[in-house]
Amino acid sequence: MKRLTYTILAIVALIATSCRNEDIIFIPEEVEVARPEFTSVQGFYVLNEGNRGNNKATLDFYDYTTGVYTRNCYAKANPDVPKEMGDVGNDLGIYGTRLYAVINCSNKIEVMDKNTLKRLGQIEIPNCRFIKFHKGYAYVTSYAGPVILDPNYEQLGYVAKVDTATLEVVDKCLVGFQPDELEIVEDKIYVANSGGYRFPNYENTISVIDIATFKEVERIPIAINLLSVKSDRHGVLWIISRGNYYDIPSNIYAYDTRKHRIVKKMDIPASACWMDGDSLYVVSTQWSYVTMSNEVSYAIINTETQQIVTRNFITDGTDKLIQIPYGIAVNPITKDIFVTDAKDYISPGRLYCFGKDGVLKWDVRTGDIPGHFVFLGDTKTE
C-alpha cells in the first residue's frame, strides 16, 4: 500500500528555500503507509536528531486521518527559516496550542503552532536537553557548558524555568553534572544527572527541586550515568542508568517517591522507554567496549506489580529487521507500538509500527536518527 508522492507544496518549498546560503535542503515527502484511523489521537510527530555538526534535525508527522507519513514537515511550514530546525533534536513536547522542539547543539528550543508548525518563537538555552511542563511553565535541563569530554569537567548543569506565555527564561536552578531527562511528581522536579562529559567519573544522582521555591532540596544516589526518568501512577520513578559500557551494565531502577528509597532493580538493560498506563515499554541498544558490539533487547514491565511481562514484545520475528532500536512510543488509544531504527547513525532511519500483539503493521523511512515522539490530540484514556 506504500505510495511515494511528491506534492506540489514540496516543490514550492524547495524553490522557496533554494537560496539558504548553500545549506542542505531536505525535501518534504509524503508516503501513504496505512489505512486511515479515527480516534481522539489525530497523529504524532517524530523528531529526527541528525548527526551532531551536520545541522540535520528534522520533524516528521504521521496523520492517522489520512494514513500518510510526511517527512521534514517543519521545512514545508517554515520555508524562510535559515538552517531549518538546527543541530541535534533532543526532545519534543506539546503544551497548550504549541509544539516545543529541543535542539541541543543549536542551544535553542523551537516553538511552533502544534497544528500548522508555523514558527512562533525561539528560547535560547545552552546545550539544552529535555523539557517538561507544569502550571504555565516549561522546565528544561541544560548541560550549561560546551561539548567537551573531560573527567574534571567543572561546569554544573541546571534546570531553566521558562514562562510559556512570554517564552522568557525566568529562573535557573543548579543541579548535577550533565542533567538529562526530568520528571514532575507532586510539585517536585526529579532530574537525572548523567555526568556524561566526565567519563569515567560519571554522576550517580537524581536532583530533587522544590517547584515552589525552585531550589534543589536533595540529591538521591541511584546509579551511574543516568539518562531517563519516568513516573508511574503509583508514585514510583523508573530510572534508566546507562552504566559505563565496560563492567557496569545498563539497568532500570524503581524509586518510590513516597518511601524515599529504591524498591526494585530490574536487571534489564535500557536505552529508551515509554510509559503507558501500568506498562513501561523498553528498548535497549547496549554498547560494550569489551565486546565492541551492541546487545539489543525489547521488554515490557508491569509498573504496578514491578515484574517483567515480556523480554520481547515483537512477536513475529521482525525485530531482526531493526539494526539500532533508538526510540519508542505507544499510542494511548490503540496501543500500537512504534520503534525507530537509527541504522548506522548516518543514513536515514526507519519507523516500525507494531500492533499490540507485537506483529508488524507497517514501516517507513524517516530522517536521520529518529528518536523522539509526541502525540497530537486527546491522549487521555480515563
Tab-separated table of C-alpha atoms in Angstrom:
chain	number	residue	atom	x	y	z
A	1	MET	CA	0.000	0.000	0.000
A	2	LYS	CA	3.038	2.229	0.216
A	3	ARG	CA	2.965	5.018	-2.354
A	4	LEU	CA	5.500	7.837	-2.582
A	5	THR	CA	4.023	11.127	-3.783
A	6	TYR	CA	5.972	14.354	-4.122
A	7	THR	CA	3.412	17.086	-3.620
A	8	ILE	CA	3.251	20.453	-5.317
A	9	LEU	CA	3.808	22.024	-1.902
A	10	ALA	CA	7.091	20.151	-1.604
A	11	ILE	CA	8.265	21.581	-4.920
A	12	VAL	CA	7.238	25.087	-3.883
A	13	ALA	CA	9.091	24.680	-0.565
A	14	LEU	CA	12.209	23.528	-2.389
A	15	ILE	CA	12.158	26.558	-4.668
A	16	ALA	CA	11.481	28.925	-1.757
A	17	THR	CA	14.415	27.549	0.238
A	18	SER	CA	16.971	27.161	-2.548
A	19	CYS	CA	18.831	30.343	-1.558
A	20	ARG	CA	19.641	29.407	2.070
A	21	ASN	CA	23.358	30.138	1.813
A	22	GLU	CA	24.072	26.743	0.260
A	23	ASP	CA	22.737	24.860	3.300
A	24	ILE	CA	21.472	21.341	2.612
A	25	ILE	CA	17.760	21.448	1.847
A	26	PHE	CA	15.624	18.437	2.793
A	27	ILE	CA	12.650	17.998	0.505
A	28	PRO	CA	9.316	17.311	2.233
A	29	GLU	CA	7.864	13.976	1.130
A	30	GLU	CA	4.562	12.241	1.731
A	31	VAL	CA	4.158	8.468	1.952
A	32	GLU	CA	0.880	6.587	2.293
A	33	VAL	CA	1.578	3.802	4.779
A	34	ALA	CA	-1.728	2.658	6.294
A	35	ARG	CA	-5.497	2.957	6.207
A	36	PRO	CA	-6.994	5.999	7.939
A	37	GLU	CA	-7.962	5.636	11.605
A	38	PHE	CA	-10.296	7.920	13.517
A	39	THR	CA	-9.796	8.248	17.262
A	40	SER	CA	-9.126	11.155	19.617
A	41	VAL	CA	-5.452	10.953	18.591
A	42	GLN	CA	-5.006	12.789	15.297
A	43	GLY	CA	-1.383	11.830	14.683
A	44	PHE	CA	2.127	12.071	16.049
A	45	TYR	CA	5.357	13.948	15.424
A	46	VAL	CA	8.781	12.299	15.190
A	47	LEU	CA	11.869	14.396	15.896
A	48	ASN	CA	14.921	13.173	13.991
A	49	GLU	CA	18.105	14.101	15.808
A	50	GLY	CA	20.526	14.269	12.886
A	51	ASN	CA	24.225	13.706	13.485
A	52	ARG	CA	25.999	16.361	15.570
A	53	GLY	CA	27.633	19.067	13.473
A	54	ASN	CA	25.548	18.390	10.375
A	55	ASN	CA	22.566	20.685	11.067
A	56	LYS	CA	20.153	17.913	10.076
A	57	ALA	CA	17.473	17.830	12.759
A	58	THR	CA	14.106	17.351	11.036
A	59	LEU	CA	10.486	16.838	12.014
A	60	ASP	CA	8.137	14.199	10.563
A	61	PHE	CA	4.393	13.741	11.065
A	62	TYR	CA	2.065	10.761	10.784
A	63	ASP	CA	-1.587	11.669	10.158
A	64	TYR	CA	-3.997	8.985	11.371
A	65	THR	CA	-6.898	10.550	9.458
A	66	THR	CA	-5.184	10.002	6.106
A	67	GLY	CA	-2.675	7.225	6.808
A	68	VAL	CA	0.041	9.485	5.352
A	69	TYR	CA	3.536	9.930	6.801
A	70	THR	CA	5.170	13.287	5.954
A	71	ARG	CA	8.924	13.720	6.173
A	72	ASN	CA	10.506	17.078	7.012
A	73	CYS	CA	7.259	18.937	7.558
A	74	TYR	CA	8.922	21.761	9.534
A	75	ALA	CA	10.733	22.882	6.384
A	76	LYS	CA	7.494	22.930	4.421
A	77	ALA	CA	5.767	25.063	7.073
A	78	ASN	CA	8.714	27.456	7.514
A	79	PRO	CA	10.446	27.943	4.154
A	80	ASP	CA	12.064	31.218	5.234
A	81	VAL	CA	13.819	29.939	8.379
A	82	PRO	CA	17.608	29.765	7.786
A	83	LYS	CA	19.221	26.390	8.522
A	84	GLU	CA	15.770	24.912	9.230
A	85	MET	CA	15.496	23.228	12.674
A	86	GLY	CA	19.170	23.155	13.571
A	87	ASP	CA	21.727	20.785	15.063
A	88	VAL	CA	20.646	17.679	17.046
A	89	GLY	CA	16.987	17.372	18.005
A	90	ASN	CA	16.863	16.045	21.559
A	91	ASP	CA	13.279	16.244	22.875
A	92	LEU	CA	9.748	17.109	21.860
A	93	GLY	CA	6.659	18.225	23.777
A	94	ILE	CA	3.216	19.761	23.367
A	95	TYR	CA	1.775	22.255	25.838
A	96	GLY	CA	-1.449	24.070	25.097
A	97	THR	CA	-1.513	25.024	21.429
A	98	ARG	CA	2.252	24.900	20.986
A	99	LEU	CA	4.834	22.320	19.987
A	100	TYR	CA	8.305	22.625	21.526
A	101	ALA	CA	11.390	21.033	19.932
A	102	VAL	CA	14.597	20.993	21.987
A	103	ILE	CA	17.557	21.435	19.620
A	104	ASN	CA	20.580	20.524	21.692
A	105	CYS	CA	23.702	21.740	19.887
A	106	SER	CA	21.924	24.761	18.397
A	107	ASN	CA	21.295	25.866	22.007
A	108	LYS	CA	17.620	26.616	21.430
A	109	ILE	CA	14.042	25.445	21.677
A	110	GLU	CA	11.942	25.916	18.563
A	111	VAL	CA	8.349	26.892	19.430
A	112	MET	CA	5.669	26.170	16.821
A	113	ASP	CA	1.925	26.045	16.409
A	114	LYS	CA	1.134	22.393	17.127
A	115	ASN	CA	-1.189	22.087	14.113
A	116	THR	CA	0.375	24.243	11.400
A	117	LEU	CA	4.021	24.025	12.593
A	118	LYS	CA	4.416	27.724	11.904
A	119	ARG	CA	7.312	29.039	13.945
A	120	LEU	CA	6.138	31.218	16.855
A	121	GLY	CA	9.393	31.884	18.625
A	122	GLN	CA	12.665	30.571	19.996
A	123	ILE	CA	14.009	30.058	23.511
A	124	GLU	CA	17.778	30.261	23.892
A	125	ILE	CA	19.212	27.768	26.404
A	126	PRO	CA	22.793	26.478	26.077
A	127	ASN	CA	23.253	22.748	25.496
A	128	CYS	CA	19.564	22.134	26.256
A	129	ARG	CA	18.421	18.531	26.653
A	130	PHE	CA	14.869	17.695	27.854
A	131	ILE	CA	11.632	19.554	28.550
A	132	LYS	CA	8.590	19.128	30.840
A	133	PHE	CA	5.611	21.408	31.552
A	134	HIS	CA	3.796	22.358	34.751
A	135	LYS	CA	1.266	25.091	35.551
A	136	GLY	CA	2.228	27.578	32.869
A	137	TYR	CA	5.955	26.936	32.857
A	138	ALA	CA	8.362	24.816	30.859
A	139	TYR	CA	11.270	23.241	32.723
A	140	VAL	CA	14.336	22.476	30.622
A	141	THR	CA	17.556	20.679	31.531
A	142	SER	CA	20.805	22.248	30.348
A	143	TYR	CA	24.351	20.916	30.386
A	144	ALA	CA	25.272	24.645	30.533
A	145	GLY	CA	28.838	24.144	29.312
A	146	PRO	CA	30.475	23.223	25.995
A	147	VAL	CA	30.525	19.756	24.418
A	148	ILE	CA	33.848	18.503	25.825
A	149	LEU	CA	34.827	15.146	27.323
A	150	ASP	CA	36.851	15.877	30.453
A	151	PRO	CA	36.952	13.751	33.641
A	152	ASN	CA	37.474	17.003	35.567
A	153	TYR	CA	34.654	18.932	33.880
A	154	GLU	CA	33.662	21.667	36.350
A	155	GLN	CA	30.509	23.231	34.881
A	156	LEU	CA	27.392	22.091	36.729
A	157	GLY	CA	24.186	21.796	34.762
A	158	TYR	CA	20.919	23.496	35.578
A	159	VAL	CA	17.184	23.435	35.050
A	160	ALA	CA	15.749	26.524	33.354
A	161	LYS	CA	12.262	27.771	34.223
A	162	VAL	CA	10.538	29.250	31.167
A	163	ASP	CA	7.338	31.300	31.174
A	164	THR	CA	5.310	29.730	28.347
A	165	ALA	CA	3.356	32.969	27.854
A	166	THR	CA	6.412	35.110	27.130
A	167	LEU	CA	8.960	32.387	26.194
A	168	GLU	CA	11.411	34.039	28.599
A	169	VAL	CA	13.738	32.197	30.995
A	170	VAL	CA	12.678	33.500	34.407
A	171	ASP	CA	14.848	31.395	36.740
A	172	LYS	CA	17.563	28.748	36.893
A	173	CYS	CA	18.378	26.035	39.427
A	174	LEU	CA	21.803	24.381	39.553
A	175	VAL	CA	21.786	20.578	39.683
A	176	GLY	CA	24.420	17.922	38.964
A	177	PHE	CA	26.720	17.428	36.009
A	178	GLN	CA	25.099	16.979	32.579
A	179	PRO	CA	21.442	16.632	33.611
A	180	ASP	CA	19.272	14.696	31.175
A	181	GLU	CA	15.593	13.804	31.442
A	182	LEU	CA	13.410	15.279	34.174
A	183	GLU	CA	10.018	14.330	35.623
A	184	ILE	CA	7.495	16.213	37.751
A	185	VAL	CA	5.687	14.479	40.638
A	186	GLU	CA	3.611	16.260	43.303
A	187	ASP	CA	5.231	19.689	42.838
A	188	LYS	CA	8.765	18.343	42.781
A	189	ILE	CA	11.087	18.043	39.800
A	190	TYR	CA	13.283	14.941	39.607
A	191	VAL	CA	16.352	15.353	37.381
A	192	ALA	CA	18.552	12.523	36.089
A	193	ASN	CA	22.174	13.676	36.367
A	194	SER	CA	24.429	11.779	33.957
A	195	GLY	CA	27.903	13.275	34.271
A	196	GLY	CA	28.372	12.006	30.723
A	197	TYR	CA	31.085	14.533	29.841
A	198	ARG	CA	33.078	13.445	32.916
A	199	PHE	CA	33.761	9.884	31.698
A	200	PRO	CA	34.832	7.788	33.528
A	201	ASN	CA	33.798	9.930	36.542
A	202	TYR	CA	30.063	9.716	35.942
A	203	GLU	CA	27.391	11.251	38.154
A	204	ASN	CA	25.066	8.869	40.032
A	205	THR	CA	22.302	11.059	41.454
A	206	ILE	CA	18.777	12.345	40.956
A	207	SER	CA	18.408	16.036	41.855
A	208	VAL	CA	15.134	16.969	43.561
A	209	ILE	CA	13.862	20.533	43.029
A	210	ASP	CA	11.021	22.033	45.014
A	211	ILE	CA	8.871	23.830	42.426
A	212	ALA	CA	7.524	26.421	44.880
A	213	THR	CA	10.971	27.732	45.843
A	214	PHE	CA	12.747	26.470	42.712
A	215	LYS	CA	15.656	25.279	44.834
A	216	GLU	CA	17.431	21.928	44.855
A	217	VAL	CA	16.429	20.262	48.118
A	218	GLU	CA	18.024	16.842	47.783
A	219	ARG	CA	20.307	14.624	45.727
A	220	ILE	CA	19.464	10.945	45.722
A	221	PRO	CA	22.145	8.350	44.828
A	222	ILE	CA	20.777	5.850	42.277
A	223	ALA	CA	23.377	4.545	39.799
A	224	ILE	CA	25.966	5.947	37.396
A	225	ASN	CA	25.316	7.724	34.103
A	226	LEU	CA	21.575	8.291	34.470
A	227	LEU	CA	19.566	9.060	31.344
A	228	SER	CA	15.820	8.782	31.707
A	229	VAL	CA	13.241	9.155	34.471
A	230	LYS	CA	9.534	8.332	34.056
A	231	SER	CA	6.835	8.447	36.714
A	232	ASP	CA	4.019	5.937	37.083
A	233	ARG	CA	0.624	6.392	38.737
A	234	HIS	CA	1.848	4.780	41.961
A	235	GLY	CA	4.380	7.440	42.921
A	236	VAL	CA	7.335	5.443	41.582
A	237	LEU	CA	10.069	6.769	39.304
A	238	TRP	CA	11.512	4.400	36.695
A	239	ILE	CA	15.105	5.450	36.135
A	240	ILE	CA	17.482	4.306	33.387
A	241	SER	CA	21.194	4.023	34.106
A	242	ARG	CA	23.421	3.558	31.062
A	243	GLY	CA	26.257	2.017	33.081
A	244	ASN	CA	29.848	2.591	31.986
A	245	TYR	CA	29.882	0.477	28.782
A	246	TYR	CA	32.534	-1.781	30.318
A	247	ASP	CA	31.925	-3.751	33.522
A	248	ILE	CA	28.814	-1.956	34.817
A	249	PRO	CA	25.799	-2.758	32.623
A	250	SER	CA	22.782	-0.616	31.908
A	251	ASN	CA	19.841	-1.127	34.258
A	252	ILE	CA	16.434	0.162	35.357
A	253	TYR	CA	15.717	1.209	38.940
A	254	ALA	CA	12.333	1.803	40.576
A	255	TYR	CA	12.486	4.611	43.168
A	256	ASP	CA	9.432	5.145	45.374
A	257	THR	CA	8.996	8.904	45.957
A	258	ARG	CA	6.766	8.242	48.997
A	259	LYS	CA	9.000	5.674	50.681
A	260	HIS	CA	12.123	7.626	49.608
A	261	ARG	CA	14.080	4.585	48.531
A	262	ILE	CA	14.869	2.259	45.638
A	263	VAL	CA	12.280	-0.526	45.759
A	264	LYS	CA	13.367	-2.566	42.751
A	265	LYS	CA	16.346	-3.165	40.493
A	266	MET	CA	15.026	-4.765	37.306
A	267	ASP	CA	18.295	-6.256	35.989
A	268	ILE	CA	17.448	-5.470	32.379
A	269	PRO	CA	19.257	-3.009	30.099
A	270	ALA	CA	17.532	0.049	28.646
A	271	SER	CA	18.330	2.956	26.357
A	272	ALA	CA	14.800	4.351	25.849
A	273	CYS	CA	11.382	3.780	27.393
A	274	TRP	CA	7.729	4.880	27.185
A	275	MET	CA	5.145	4.822	29.978
A	276	ASP	CA	1.610	3.794	29.013
A	277	GLY	CA	-0.772	3.183	31.911
A	278	ASP	CA	0.800	0.489	34.062
A	279	SER	CA	3.157	-0.639	31.293
A	280	LEU	CA	6.699	0.571	30.760
A	281	TYR	CA	7.866	-0.288	27.230
A	282	VAL	CA	11.645	-0.590	26.984
A	283	VAL	CA	14.115	-0.830	24.127
A	284	SER	CA	17.825	-1.277	24.612
A	285	THR	CA	20.872	-0.963	22.431
A	286	GLN	CA	23.576	-1.665	24.999
A	287	TRP	CA	27.050	-0.950	23.680
A	288	SER	CA	30.073	-2.744	25.179
A	289	TYR	CA	33.656	-1.594	24.721
A	290	VAL	CA	34.688	-5.069	25.861
A	291	THR	CA	32.964	-6.954	23.040
A	292	MET	CA	32.812	-3.904	20.708
A	293	SER	CA	29.221	-4.759	19.895
A	294	ASN	CA	25.623	-3.899	20.775
A	295	GLU	CA	23.217	-6.104	22.700
A	296	VAL	CA	19.667	-5.385	21.550
A	297	SER	CA	16.549	-6.167	23.597
A	298	TYR	CA	12.867	-5.251	23.998
A	299	ALA	CA	10.771	-5.583	27.152
A	300	ILE	CA	7.577	-4.586	28.928
A	301	ILE	CA	7.472	-4.002	32.699
A	302	ASN	CA	4.229	-4.001	34.692
A	303	THR	CA	4.763	-0.961	36.909
A	304	GLU	CA	2.041	-1.980	39.375
A	305	THR	CA	3.493	-5.436	40.107
A	306	GLN	CA	7.059	-4.338	39.229
A	307	GLN	CA	7.514	-7.520	37.226
A	308	ILE	CA	8.808	-8.087	33.688
A	309	VAL	CA	5.885	-9.082	31.453
A	310	THR	CA	7.940	-9.972	28.385
A	311	ARG	CA	11.522	-9.722	27.227
A	312	ASN	CA	10.496	-9.245	23.604
A	313	PHE	CA	7.233	-7.523	22.699
A	314	ILE	CA	7.885	-8.073	18.956
A	315	THR	CA	6.286	-11.468	18.335
A	316	ASP	CA	6.617	-12.099	14.591
A	317	GLY	CA	10.403	-12.164	14.254
A	318	THR	CA	10.605	-8.794	12.524
A	319	ASP	CA	12.827	-7.467	15.312
A	320	LYS	CA	15.617	-8.888	13.145
A	321	LEU	CA	14.937	-6.063	10.668
A	322	ILE	CA	15.873	-3.426	13.238
A	323	GLN	CA	19.567	-2.605	13.436
A	324	ILE	CA	19.692	0.015	16.220
A	325	PRO	CA	16.409	0.394	18.159
A	326	TYR	CA	16.551	4.009	19.296
A	327	GLY	CA	13.169	5.494	20.146
A	328	ILE	CA	9.846	4.092	21.319
A	329	ALA	CA	6.255	5.288	21.704
A	330	VAL	CA	2.852	3.700	22.318
A	331	ASN	CA	-0.464	5.019	21.040
A	332	PRO	CA	-2.549	5.509	24.214
A	333	ILE	CA	-5.790	4.582	22.421
A	334	THR	CA	-4.953	1.739	20.006
A	335	LYS	CA	-1.857	0.511	21.906
A	336	ASP	CA	0.127	0.282	18.686
A	337	ILE	CA	3.861	0.236	19.446
A	338	PHE	CA	6.293	2.395	17.485
A	339	VAL	CA	10.021	1.624	17.391
A	340	THR	CA	12.590	3.687	15.499
A	341	ASP	CA	15.773	2.341	13.962
A	342	ALA	CA	18.800	4.664	13.869
A	343	LYS	CA	20.554	2.337	11.387
A	344	ASP	CA	24.234	3.439	11.245
A	345	TYR	CA	23.543	6.906	12.771
A	346	ILE	CA	24.402	8.456	9.382
A	347	SER	CA	21.817	7.140	6.924
A	348	PRO	CA	18.068	7.872	7.146
A	349	GLY	CA	16.408	5.821	9.863
A	350	ARG	CA	13.192	3.819	9.842
A	351	LEU	CA	9.979	3.739	11.852
A	352	TYR	CA	8.202	0.433	12.582
A	353	CYS	CA	4.585	0.190	13.700
A	354	PHE	CA	3.576	-2.959	15.610
A	355	GLY	CA	0.104	-3.858	16.761
A	356	LYS	CA	-0.457	-4.503	20.451
A	357	ASP	CA	0.017	-8.187	19.565
A	358	GLY	CA	3.609	-7.428	18.516
A	359	VAL	CA	3.002	-8.074	14.797
A	360	LEU	CA	4.406	-5.606	12.252
A	361	LYS	CA	1.707	-3.449	10.604
A	362	TRP	CA	3.828	-1.045	8.540
A	363	ASP	CA	7.183	0.685	8.343
A	364	VAL	CA	8.530	3.824	6.691
A	365	ARG	CA	11.769	5.730	6.124
A	366	THR	CA	12.395	8.693	8.453
A	367	GLY	CA	15.050	11.367	8.791
A	368	ASP	CA	18.453	10.696	10.350
A	369	ILE	CA	18.413	9.197	13.865
A	370	PRO	CA	14.675	9.245	14.656
A	371	GLY	CA	14.339	9.329	18.412
A	372	HIS	CA	11.535	11.389	19.957
A	373	PHE	CA	7.730	11.285	19.751
A	374	VAL	CA	4.739	13.335	20.792
A	375	PHE	CA	1.089	12.516	20.029
A	376	LEU	CA	-1.294	15.185	18.741
A	377	GLY	CA	-4.873	15.160	20.033
A	378	ASP	CA	-6.621	13.935	23.155
A	379	THR	CA	-4.395	11.233	24.647
A	380	LYS	CA	-6.364	10.741	27.855
A	381	THR	CA	-7.758	7.249	28.327
A	382	GLU	CA	-9.581	7.779	31.640
